[in-house]
Backbone as a chain_set.jsonl record, in Angstrom:
{"seq": "MLFSCKITHSVLVSLDRRGEDLTAVYETCDWPAEFLRDPSSWLEADKMEQLLAGLESAFGKGAPFIREVGHQSKDLRAWGVLDSVLRMVQAPQDLFAQSERFLSYFISPAPPIGEVHRTSDSVSFVLPISEDRFPLVTAYLCAAFEALPTYINKPMASVTWEDSRVTIKWAETQESLLSDVEKENSRFTLNS", "coords": {"N": [[148.564, -57.266, 302.959], [146.6, -58.05, 300.101], [146.331, -58.882, 296.586], [144.1, -59.456, 293.922], [143.994, -62.41, 292.009], [142.64, -62.021, 289.56], [143.899, -60.109, 288.285], [146.305, -61.253, 287.384], [145.263, -63.282, 285.914], [143.894, -61.999, 283.918], [146.103, -60.829, 282.532], [147.468, -63.194, 281.736], [145.387, -64.299, 280.218], [145.248, -62.146, 278.19], [147.974, -62.532, 277.146], [147.646, -65.285, 276.097], [145.901, -64.876, 274.01], [147.524, -63.183, 272.357], [149.246, -65.057, 271.479], [151.608, -65.731, 272.924], [154.37, -67.768, 274.248], [154.051, -69.135, 277.099], [155.568, -70.965, 278.879], [158.045, -70.52, 279.925], [157.358, -68.534, 281.851], [155.714, -69.967, 283.736], [157.459, -71.867, 284.432], [159.482, -70.606, 285.887], [158.018, -69.365, 287.793], [156.554, -69.22, 291.202], [154.199, -70.16, 291.592], [151.554, -72.297, 290.758], [150.072, -72.618, 287.571], [147.292, -72.944, 287.42], [146.574, -71.52, 289.737], [147.305, -68.894, 289.332], [145.494, -68.187, 287.302], [142.961, -68.315, 288.582], [140.361, -66.395, 289.106], [139.436, -66.075, 291.579], [141.355, -66.464, 293.534], [143.975, -65.152, 295.691], [146.903, -63.176, 296.05], [150.002, -62.141, 297.593], [150.694, -58.637, 298.225], [153.177, -57.483, 297.475], [154.475, -59.651, 296.077], [152.675, -59.736, 293.911], [153.228, -57.495, 292.533], [155.873, -57.857, 291.903], [155.751, -60.123, 290.156], [154.065, -58.902, 288.272], [155.98, -57.314, 287.246], [157.925, -58.656, 286.248], [156.448, -59.998, 284.08], [155.752, -57.637, 282.68], [158.343, -56.943, 281.84], [159.115, -59.219, 280.225], [157.222, -59.205, 278.273], [156.169, -56.768, 277.49], [157.521, -55.142, 275.577], [158.214, -52.623, 275.239], [155.872, -51.2, 275.246], [153.211, -49.9, 277.423], [152.3, -52.447, 278.631], [150.773, -53.695, 280.778], [148.867, -51.811, 281.463], [147.494, -51.861, 278.97], [146.257, -54.175, 279.17], [144.511, -53.813, 281.224], [142.838, -52.131, 279.961], [141.605, -53.913, 278.276], [139.716, -55.248, 279.73], [136.771, -55.868, 279.259], [136.644, -57.207, 277.018], [138.245, -59.483, 277.665], [137.258, -60.877, 279.541], [137.933, -61.98, 282.207], [137.356, -61.882, 284.657], [135.63, -63.336, 286.115], [132.643, -63.904, 287.892], [132.145, -61.102, 288.346], [132.475, -59.737, 285.826], [129.808, -60.324, 284.564], [128.162, -59.067, 286.368], [128.886, -56.398, 286.073], [128.023, -55.999, 283.428], [125.256, -55.548, 283.888], [124.854, -53.043, 284.978], [123.437, -49.778, 284.502], [124.339, -47.059, 284.015], [127.271, -44.908, 283.728], [127.735, -43.402, 286.17], [126.629, -45.132, 288.003], [128.346, -47.187, 287.897], [130.57, -46.108, 289.152], [129.649, -44.979, 291.565], [130.118, -46.857, 293.743], [132.915, -47.138, 294.248], [134.862, -48.022, 296.026], [133.575, -50.802, 296.69], [134.065, -51.876, 294.158], [136.898, -51.816, 294.197], [137.166, -53.846, 296.263], [137.055, -55.998, 295.04], [139.564, -56.551, 294.13], [141.329, -55.866, 295.923], [142.472, -56.987, 299.152], [142.604, -56.968, 302.591], [139.587, -55.097, 301.959], [140.241, -51.727, 301.054], [139.979, -48.865, 302.955], [138.408, -45.883, 301.946], [138.795, -42.448, 301.656], [138.01, -38.948, 301.953], [136.194, -38.368, 299.954], [134.92, -36.913, 296.886], [132.233, -36.017, 294.869], [130.978, -35.512, 291.727], [128.451, -34.805, 289.057], [129.776, -36.231, 286.834], [132.093, -37.194, 287.735], [134.517, -38.685, 290.218], [136.516, -38.67, 293.091], [138.924, -39.806, 295.366], [140.602, -40.968, 298.244], [142.942, -43.353, 298.734], [144.721, -45.853, 300.979], [146.806, -46.669, 299.51], [149.782, -46.484, 297.762], [150.95, -45.2, 294.595], [153.614, -45.24, 294.08], [154.705, -47.263, 295.47], [153.304, -49.507, 294.419], [153.456, -49.538, 291.333], [152.818, -50.974, 288.971], [150.554, -52.638, 289.579], [148.687, -50.597, 290.265], [148.635, -49.295, 287.924], [147.399, -51.03, 286.33], [145.013, -51.238, 287.776], [143.912, -48.45, 287.459], [143.586, -48.654, 284.447], [141.724, -50.57, 284.446], [139.567, -49.349, 285.712], [139.285, -47.227, 284.111], [138.173, -48.694, 281.852], [135.688, -49.507, 282.567], [133.331, -48.251, 281.705], [132.84, -49.215, 279.131], [131.577, -51.68, 279.398], [129.215, -51.047, 279.322], [128.638, -50.187, 276.894], [129.811, -47.475, 276.62], [132.045, -44.613, 276.239], [135.581, -44.708, 277.301], [136.488, -44.128, 280.591], [138.523, -41.44, 282.415], [141.306, -41.789, 284.283], [143.387, -40.754, 287.096], [145.895, -41.506, 289.235], [147.404, -40.296, 291.561], [150.052, -40.425, 293.93], [148.115, -41.096, 296.407], [145.71, -40.302, 295.803], [142.919, -41.014, 293.97], [141.371, -40.142, 290.853], [138.468, -40.185, 288.913], [137.043, -39.648, 285.834], [134.199, -39.314, 283.663], [132.294, -39.442, 280.669], [129.056, -38.533, 280.226], [127.29, -38.654, 278.23], [127.033, -40.354, 275.081], [128.022, -39.634, 271.855], [127.002, -41.06, 268.87], [128.298, -42.397, 266.005], [126.271, -43.152, 264.05], [123.931, -41.548, 264.936], [125.057, -38.93, 264.052], [125.162, -39.264, 261.452], [122.303, -39.763, 261.089], [121.356, -37.27, 261.91], [122.446, -35.691, 259.794], [121.303, -36.699, 257.389], [118.608, -36.04, 258.075], [118.955, -33.287, 257.787], [119.327, -33.03, 255.141], [117.123, -34.1, 253.959], [115.13, -32.33, 254.671], [115.928, -29.983, 253.552], [115.576, -30.714, 250.768]], "CA": [[147.566, -56.845, 302.041], [146.73, -59.067, 298.945], [145.762, -58.481, 295.31], [143.293, -60.445, 293.169], [144.445, -63.009, 290.694], [141.843, -61.236, 288.528], [144.852, -59.2, 287.542], [147.216, -62.225, 286.742], [144.393, -64.187, 284.882], [143.596, -61.006, 282.854], [147.384, -60.676, 281.937], [147.534, -64.478, 280.962], [144.33, -64.365, 278.947], [145.752, -61.469, 277.094], [149.152, -63.229, 276.447], [147.392, -66.263, 275.398], [145.35, -64.238, 272.729], [148.498, -62.712, 271.577], [149.878, -66.162, 270.922], [152.775, -65.948, 273.398], [154.586, -69.022, 274.911], [154.141, -68.783, 278.671], [156.193, -71.986, 279.46], [159.027, -69.973, 280.94], [156.714, -68.004, 283.011], [155.222, -71.106, 284.557], [158.661, -72.792, 284.995], [160.169, -69.687, 286.969], [157.045, -68.73, 288.82], [156.392, -70.028, 292.461], [152.722, -70.492, 291.92], [150.955, -73.25, 289.611], [149.289, -71.797, 286.317], [145.871, -72.761, 287.855], [146.369, -70.597, 290.803], [147.326, -67.645, 288.669], [144.326, -68.22, 286.273], [141.866, -68.365, 289.316], [140.106, -65.134, 289.436], [138.993, -66.085, 293.06], [142.582, -66.548, 294.268], [144.805, -64.019, 296.133], [148.482, -63.062, 296.142], [150.531, -61.271, 298.626], [150.835, -57.51, 297.466], [154.589, -57.294, 296.99], [154.652, -60.761, 295.193], [151.871, -59.579, 292.656], [153.908, -56.235, 291.9], [157.027, -58.566, 291.159], [155.249, -60.946, 289.075], [153.557, -58.064, 286.971], [157.284, -56.595, 286.741], [158.431, -59.731, 285.277], [155.602, -60.115, 282.832], [155.965, -56.481, 281.771], [159.644, -56.967, 281.095], [159.199, -60.241, 279.168], [156.131, -59.38, 277.184], [155.889, -55.303, 277.141], [158.099, -54.746, 274.32], [158.303, -51.132, 274.985], [154.391, -50.626, 275.544], [152.677, -50.128, 278.666], [151.321, -53.794, 278.492], [150.016, -54.049, 282.017], [147.796, -50.918, 281.271], [146.719, -52.268, 277.807], [145.511, -55.289, 279.597], [143.436, -53.256, 282.021], [141.795, -51.645, 279.018], [140.879, -55.115, 277.489], [138.923, -56.2, 280.572], [135.516, -56.205, 278.958], [136.865, -58.434, 275.992], [139.024, -60.59, 278.091], [136.319, -61.729, 280.426], [138.795, -62.705, 283.053], [137.112, -61.357, 286.166], [134.589, -64.271, 286.64], [131.368, -63.426, 288.069], [132.369, -59.59, 288.132], [132.218, -59.497, 284.387], [128.516, -60.488, 284.449], [127.533, -57.938, 287.156], [129.117, -55.097, 285.361], [127.165, -55.944, 282.351], [123.856, -55.17, 284.239], [124.691, -51.588, 285.178], [122.826, -48.971, 283.498], [125.007, -45.821, 283.575], [128.671, -44.818, 284.288], [127.717, -42.936, 287.446], [126.411, -46.302, 288.745], [129.744, -48.086, 287.871], [131.578, -45.513, 290.05], [129.151, -44.978, 292.787], [130.593, -47.458, 294.862], [134.265, -47.572, 293.861], [135.268, -49.04, 297.309], [133.17, -52.055, 296.397], [134.847, -52.443, 293.037], [138.245, -52.052, 294.519], [137.258, -54.941, 297.076], [137.351, -57.387, 294.169], [140.972, -56.543, 293.624], [142.312, -55.567, 297.144], [141.945, -57.518, 300.285], [141.193, -56.546, 302.866], [138.94, -53.931, 301.085], [140.927, -50.509, 301.588], [139.102, -47.767, 303.335], [138.508, -44.764, 301.09], [138.43, -41.257, 302.29], [138.044, -37.597, 301.254], [135.371, -38.709, 298.655], [134.235, -35.882, 296.323], [131.601, -36.432, 293.703], [130.185, -34.536, 290.948], [127.779, -35.699, 287.967], [130.608, -36.895, 286.154], [133.496, -37.55, 288.461], [134.59, -38.954, 291.7], [137.853, -38.67, 293.561], [138.939, -40.278, 296.799], [142.002, -41.049, 298.623], [143.163, -44.808, 299.203], [146.008, -45.955, 301.667], [147.802, -47.384, 298.462], [150.615, -45.495, 296.959], [151.261, -45.696, 292.993], [154.926, -45.33, 294.098], [155.062, -48.542, 295.989], [152.754, -50.546, 293.522], [153.109, -48.813, 290.161], [152.156, -51.88, 287.907], [149.155, -52.691, 290.177], [147.916, -49.246, 290.229], [148.397, -48.984, 286.538], [146.351, -51.99, 285.958], [143.636, -50.739, 288.25], [143.607, -47.194, 286.667], [143.115, -48.938, 283.397], [140.336, -51.205, 284.613], [138.642, -48.366, 286.03], [138.948, -46.504, 282.708], [137.411, -49.607, 280.896], [134.424, -49.951, 283.237], [132.031, -47.717, 280.977], [132.786, -49.994, 277.921], [130.753, -52.797, 279.812], [127.825, -50.67, 278.99], [129.008, -49.419, 275.561], [130.136, -45.925, 276.806], [133.464, -44.46, 276.115], [136.398, -45.112, 278.589], [136.841, -42.967, 281.59], [139.809, -41.047, 282.419], [141.673, -41.938, 285.7], [144.651, -40.504, 287.613], [146.366, -41.989, 290.408], [148.736, -39.512, 292.198], [150.217, -40.706, 295.345], [147.135, -41.87, 297.174], [144.527, -39.834, 295.308], [142.305, -41.446, 292.586], [140.375, -39.242, 290.445], [137.945, -40.689, 287.779], [136.109, -38.597, 285.097], [133.68, -40.1, 282.574], [131.279, -38.784, 279.785], [127.578, -38.699, 280.625], [126.594, -39.212, 277.056], [127.912, -40.68, 273.966], [127.431, -39.308, 270.379], [127.277, -42.182, 268.047], [128.313, -42.019, 264.58], [125.092, -43.288, 263.508], [123.223, -40.475, 265.194], [125.58, -37.917, 263.323], [124.652, -39.663, 260.199], [120.875, -39.467, 260.947], [121.117, -35.727, 261.861], [122.944, -35.24, 258.436], [120.356, -37.24, 256.665], [117.546, -35.28, 258.36], [119.03, -32.064, 257.216], [119.376, -33.36, 253.612], [115.638, -34.392, 253.658], [114.448, -31.027, 254.811], [116.464, -29.051, 252.498], [115.332, -31.083, 249.453]], "C": [[147.752, -57.766, 300.733], [146.012, -58.409, 297.852], [145.1, -59.763, 294.606], [143.959, -61.134, 292.069], [143.432, -62.738, 289.421], [142.743, -60.712, 287.622], [145.771, -60.244, 286.844], [146.393, -63.063, 285.746], [144.005, -63.248, 283.805], [145.116, -60.969, 281.877], [147.633, -62.127, 281.065], [146.692, -64.565, 279.799], [144.844, -63.478, 277.805], [146.997, -61.987, 276.298], [148.929, -64.449, 275.597], [146.751, -65.677, 273.902], [146.363, -63.785, 271.767], [149.39, -63.888, 270.812], [151.419, -66.433, 271.627], [152.947, -67.359, 274.149], [154.929, -68.688, 276.276], [154.784, -70.04, 279.451], [157.175, -71.574, 280.439], [158.457, -69.263, 282.06], [156.335, -68.871, 284.126], [156.51, -71.715, 285.221], [159.383, -71.948, 285.894], [159.239, -69.13, 287.986], [156.986, -69.831, 290.062], [155.145, -70.356, 292.514], [152.304, -71.391, 290.528], [150.203, -72.254, 288.735], [147.814, -71.818, 286.978], [145.52, -71.63, 288.946], [146.259, -69.113, 290.227], [146.208, -67.253, 287.628], [143.13, -68.282, 287.133], [141.537, -67.067, 289.709], [139.66, -64.962, 291.058], [140.35, -66.187, 293.899], [143.326, -64.982, 294.569], [146.132, -64.084, 296.295], [148.879, -61.929, 296.929], [150.941, -60.047, 297.545], [152.139, -57.331, 296.816], [154.923, -58.374, 295.807], [153.819, -60.425, 293.793], [152.61, -58.372, 291.888], [155.136, -57.016, 291.16], [156.682, -59.335, 290.048], [154.793, -60.099, 287.84], [154.901, -57.513, 286.378], [157.947, -57.359, 285.581], [157.892, -59.874, 283.919], [155.6, -58.858, 281.959], [157.362, -56.408, 281.009], [159.724, -57.959, 280.172], [158.347, -59.976, 277.883], [155.814, -57.804, 276.738], [156.244, -54.9, 276.008], [157.99, -53.127, 274.072], [157.126, -50.524, 275.475], [154.136, -50.707, 276.888], [151.711, -51.346, 278.768], [150.386, -53.93, 279.748], [148.653, -53.034, 281.876], [146.866, -51.33, 280.023], [145.9, -53.442, 278.386], [144.26, -54.892, 280.396], [142.375, -52.614, 281.054], [141.12, -52.741, 278.217], [140.016, -55.632, 278.382], [137.702, -56.523, 279.961], [135.795, -57.5, 277.988], [137.374, -59.473, 276.468], [138.177, -61.661, 278.96], [136.981, -62.644, 281.275], [138.537, -62.448, 284.453], [135.987, -62.435, 286.662], [133.259, -63.566, 286.713], [131.315, -61.771, 287.846], [131.983, -59.118, 286.828], [130.602, -59.486, 284.131], [127.675, -59.441, 285.252], [127.731, -56.684, 286.557], [128.291, -54.803, 284.115], [125.686, -55.397, 282.515], [123.866, -53.736, 284.707], [124.251, -50.737, 284.144], [123.503, -47.568, 283.16], [126.5, -45.71, 284.223], [128.553, -44.322, 285.806], [127.475, -44.151, 288.516], [127.614, -47.142, 289.098], [130.608, -47.453, 289.032], [131.125, -44.997, 291.329], [129.687, -45.644, 293.975], [132.036, -48.043, 294.536], [134.976, -48.407, 295.114], [134.802, -50.427, 296.913], [134.011, -52.642, 295.234], [136.281, -52.76, 293.436], [138.276, -53.328, 295.628], [137.537, -56.192, 296.325], [138.72, -57.585, 293.72], [141.924, -56.376, 295.025], [141.714, -56.023, 298.4], [143.097, -57.316, 301.366], [140.929, -55.179, 302.189], [139.61, -52.538, 301.923], [139.786, -49.699, 301.898], [139.483, -46.604, 302.34], [138.048, -43.498, 301.83], [138.391, -40.035, 301.511], [137.454, -37.761, 299.839], [134.628, -37.274, 298.411], [133.727, -36.386, 294.947], [130.916, -35.347, 293.033], [129.212, -35.502, 289.978], [128.534, -36.527, 286.97], [132.082, -37.333, 286.632], [133.322, -37.942, 289.965], [136.0, -38.937, 292.044], [137.853, -39.099, 294.95], [140.522, -40.581, 296.982], [142.044, -42.579, 299.274], [144.604, -44.835, 299.85], [146.906, -46.867, 300.696], [148.551, -46.364, 297.561], [150.895, -46.228, 295.544], [152.817, -45.882, 293.113], [155.296, -46.772, 294.483], [154.475, -49.66, 295.059], [152.47, -50.012, 292.171], [152.421, -49.655, 289.266], [150.626, -52.127, 288.291], [148.288, -51.629, 290.059], [147.612, -48.861, 288.871], [147.357, -49.662, 285.987], [145.071, -51.473, 286.384], [143.055, -49.422, 287.784], [142.809, -47.654, 285.289], [141.807, -49.585, 283.439], [139.269, -50.404, 284.91], [138.14, -47.587, 284.782], [138.081, -47.453, 281.763], [136.111, -49.779, 281.544], [133.454, -49.58, 282.519], [131.878, -48.686, 279.64], [131.765, -51.247, 278.278], [129.384, -52.376, 279.359], [127.917, -49.743, 277.82], [129.067, -47.814, 275.571], [131.719, -45.747, 276.643], [134.179, -44.276, 277.415], [136.313, -43.671, 279.378], [138.128, -42.429, 281.401], [140.215, -41.042, 283.947], [143.102, -41.551, 285.959], [144.719, -41.012, 288.913], [147.576, -41.297, 290.95], [148.857, -39.596, 293.589], [149.21, -41.701, 295.795], [145.631, -41.46, 296.497], [144.026, -40.434, 293.862], [141.409, -40.577, 292.2], [139.789, -39.993, 289.108], [136.918, -39.835, 287.145], [135.549, -39.453, 284.057], [132.722, -39.212, 281.868], [129.921, -39.383, 280.074], [126.882, -39.249, 279.385], [127.475, -39.606, 275.976], [127.285, -40.318, 272.728], [127.925, -40.48, 269.631], [127.372, -41.667, 266.636], [126.986, -42.164, 263.618], [124.046, -42.112, 263.633], [123.702, -39.22, 264.511], [125.033, -37.968, 261.979], [123.007, -39.421, 260.086], [120.711, -38.027, 260.949], [121.569, -35.176, 260.337], [121.767, -35.455, 257.347], [119.046, -36.3, 256.633], [117.74, -33.941, 257.677], [118.94, -32.005, 255.713], [117.929, -33.511, 253.22], [114.911, -33.157, 253.702], [114.885, -29.973, 253.869], [116.145, -29.366, 251.011], [113.979, -30.675, 248.908]], "O": [[148.858, -58.16, 300.366], [145.195, -57.513, 298.064], [145.543, -60.903, 294.739], [144.49, -60.45, 291.194], [143.596, -63.345, 288.363], [142.57, -60.758, 286.404], [145.982, -60.044, 285.648], [146.971, -63.503, 284.753], [143.775, -63.761, 282.71], [145.108, -61.079, 280.651], [147.947, -62.112, 279.875], [147.074, -64.826, 278.658], [144.9, -63.897, 276.649], [147.086, -61.914, 275.072], [149.649, -64.75, 274.644], [147.172, -66.085, 272.82], [146.206, -63.922, 270.553], [150.067, -63.701, 269.801], [152.268, -67.144, 271.091], [151.994, -68.007, 274.582], [155.939, -68.055, 276.584], [154.522, -70.133, 280.651], [157.25, -72.068, 281.564], [158.988, -69.345, 283.168], [156.582, -68.587, 285.298], [156.552, -72.006, 286.417], [159.984, -72.553, 286.781], [159.661, -68.484, 288.946], [157.293, -71.017, 289.946], [154.811, -70.918, 293.557], [152.743, -71.117, 289.412], [149.777, -71.188, 289.179], [147.193, -70.758, 287.056], [144.464, -71.0, 289.011], [145.381, -68.309, 290.538], [146.087, -66.105, 287.2], [142.088, -68.309, 286.478], [142.235, -66.505, 290.554], [139.574, -63.874, 291.628], [140.234, -65.919, 295.095], [143.24, -63.972, 293.869], [146.578, -65.149, 296.722], [148.228, -60.885, 296.964], [151.365, -60.243, 296.406], [152.174, -57.032, 295.622], [155.522, -58.053, 294.78], [154.256, -60.805, 292.707], [152.551, -58.334, 290.659], [155.358, -56.823, 289.965], [157.313, -59.206, 288.999], [155.025, -60.417, 286.674], [154.979, -57.27, 285.174], [158.348, -56.985, 284.479], [158.544, -59.883, 282.875], [155.476, -58.921, 280.736], [157.522, -55.953, 279.877], [160.415, -57.696, 279.188], [158.623, -60.374, 276.751], [155.23, -57.622, 275.67], [155.433, -54.294, 275.308], [157.75, -52.55, 273.011], [157.195, -49.451, 276.075], [154.761, -51.518, 277.572], [150.503, -51.217, 278.962], [149.225, -54.3, 279.577], [147.531, -53.456, 282.155], [145.648, -51.155, 280.061], [144.76, -53.571, 277.937], [143.181, -55.476, 280.294], [141.18, -52.589, 281.351], [140.13, -52.475, 277.534], [139.39, -56.596, 277.941], [137.448, -57.716, 280.13], [135.267, -58.598, 278.164], [137.121, -60.531, 275.892], [138.35, -62.877, 279.05], [136.777, -63.857, 281.229], [139.342, -62.733, 285.339], [135.497, -62.202, 287.767], [132.818, -62.815, 285.844], [130.413, -61.283, 287.166], [131.215, -58.163, 286.712], [130.17, -58.556, 283.449], [126.608, -59.018, 284.808], [126.795, -55.886, 286.509], [127.926, -53.676, 283.779], [125.022, -54.918, 281.596], [122.754, -53.221, 284.823], [124.624, -50.907, 282.984], [123.224, -47.0, 282.104], [126.812, -46.422, 285.177], [129.285, -44.859, 286.637], [127.989, -44.172, 289.633], [127.872, -47.656, 290.186], [131.274, -48.172, 289.778], [131.938, -44.598, 292.164], [129.719, -45.094, 295.076], [132.271, -49.251, 294.562], [135.603, -49.444, 294.899], [135.695, -51.266, 296.796], [134.574, -53.732, 295.33], [136.824, -53.807, 293.083], [139.382, -53.813, 295.869], [138.091, -57.194, 296.778], [139.07, -58.561, 293.056], [143.096, -56.75, 295.081], [140.622, -55.591, 298.77], [144.29, -57.463, 301.103], [141.787, -54.338, 301.919], [139.504, -52.352, 303.136], [138.74, -49.769, 301.253], [140.641, -46.396, 301.976], [137.038, -43.503, 302.533], [138.766, -40.114, 300.341], [138.013, -37.412, 298.799], [133.987, -36.629, 299.241], [134.405, -36.965, 294.098], [130.362, -34.417, 293.62], [129.195, -36.727, 290.095], [127.978, -37.425, 286.338], [132.993, -37.734, 285.907], [132.387, -37.67, 290.717], [136.746, -39.242, 291.114], [136.91, -38.819, 295.69], [141.412, -40.47, 296.139], [141.286, -42.925, 300.18], [145.518, -44.104, 299.467], [147.655, -47.724, 301.166], [148.005, -45.578, 296.787], [151.03, -47.439, 295.364], [153.347, -46.64, 292.301], [156.138, -47.393, 293.834], [155.125, -50.697, 294.928], [151.295, -50.002, 291.805], [151.418, -49.188, 288.725], [149.676, -51.893, 287.543], [147.117, -51.828, 289.736], [146.595, -48.236, 288.57], [146.499, -49.13, 285.282], [144.145, -51.267, 285.599], [141.834, -49.276, 287.716], [141.697, -47.214, 284.998], [140.893, -49.285, 282.671], [138.142, -50.64, 284.475], [136.969, -47.356, 284.481], [137.32, -46.931, 280.948], [135.314, -50.346, 280.796], [132.512, -50.372, 282.472], [130.752, -48.855, 279.174], [131.17, -51.757, 277.329], [128.516, -53.195, 279.055], [127.334, -48.659, 277.792], [128.524, -47.066, 274.757], [132.513, -46.653, 276.896], [133.646, -43.823, 278.429], [136.138, -42.533, 278.944], [138.843, -42.773, 280.46], [139.567, -40.393, 284.768], [143.984, -41.929, 285.189], [143.75, -40.989, 289.672], [148.696, -41.769, 290.756], [148.086, -39.062, 294.387], [149.35, -42.914, 295.635], [144.617, -42.145, 296.633], [144.673, -40.317, 292.821], [140.606, -40.149, 293.03], [140.602, -40.385, 288.27], [136.01, -39.339, 287.812], [136.278, -40.296, 283.535], [132.331, -38.215, 282.475], [129.732, -40.598, 280.142], [126.038, -40.143, 279.447], [128.636, -39.195, 275.964], [126.117, -40.636, 272.507], [129.09, -40.867, 269.721], [126.707, -40.741, 266.17], [126.737, -41.441, 262.653], [123.392, -41.73, 262.663], [122.838, -38.362, 264.333], [124.532, -37.002, 261.405], [122.52, -38.932, 259.067], [119.999, -37.507, 260.091], [120.957, -34.235, 259.831], [121.371, -34.567, 256.591], [118.508, -35.877, 255.61], [116.808, -33.459, 257.035], [118.515, -31.008, 255.128], [117.565, -33.035, 252.144], [114.093, -32.911, 252.815], [114.082, -29.129, 253.473], [116.357, -28.543, 250.12], [113.669, -30.957, 247.75]]}, "num_chains": 1, "name": "protein.A"}
C-alpha cells in the first residue's frame, strides 16, 4: 500500500510557512525534497508513517502537528489539482458522497470501503486500514476530511476513525455573524 506525497508536501509547506529550517530533514531523509514535495508522488505506507513520526517529533512541540496540517489543507494549497476540484463542489454532502474517491487521492491502491451508512448530515464506512497501524496518516486524513467543508466556506466537519470505522458528520447550514447582525437590525427597525 502507498500513501500520497500530498501529505508530505502539505507538512513541508506548513513548516515553510512557520519559518522552520528543513535542512536536517532533507539530510537525514532517504528521498529528495522534490519527491516529498510532489503531490503526484507516492511513498510506501510504513515509510510514510515513519517519516511523519520523525516530523511530528522534530516540529510538533507538544501539539498534534500532523492534525493541524490536515486542518490547514485549504490554505496550504498543497494537493495540486485536487485543491481546484474541491473548490467547485456546491454542498458538504457532495464532498462526502464519494469518500472512497477522495481517499483514492491519498491511498493506493484505492481501498475498498464497506458497511456504508449515510444520513443527510453524516456518512460512516469501514476501511481496511487501522488507525493503530498508521496513527499519524489516519490523523492527517481525519483532519483533511474535517477541513473539506472549508473549501466551500462551511464549518469544519467532525471525523472519528476508530479501528477501521470512519464516521464523518457535518453541518448542513452555517449561521453567519452577518445574518445575526441583520436579524438584530431588522428587529430594531421594526420596534422603532
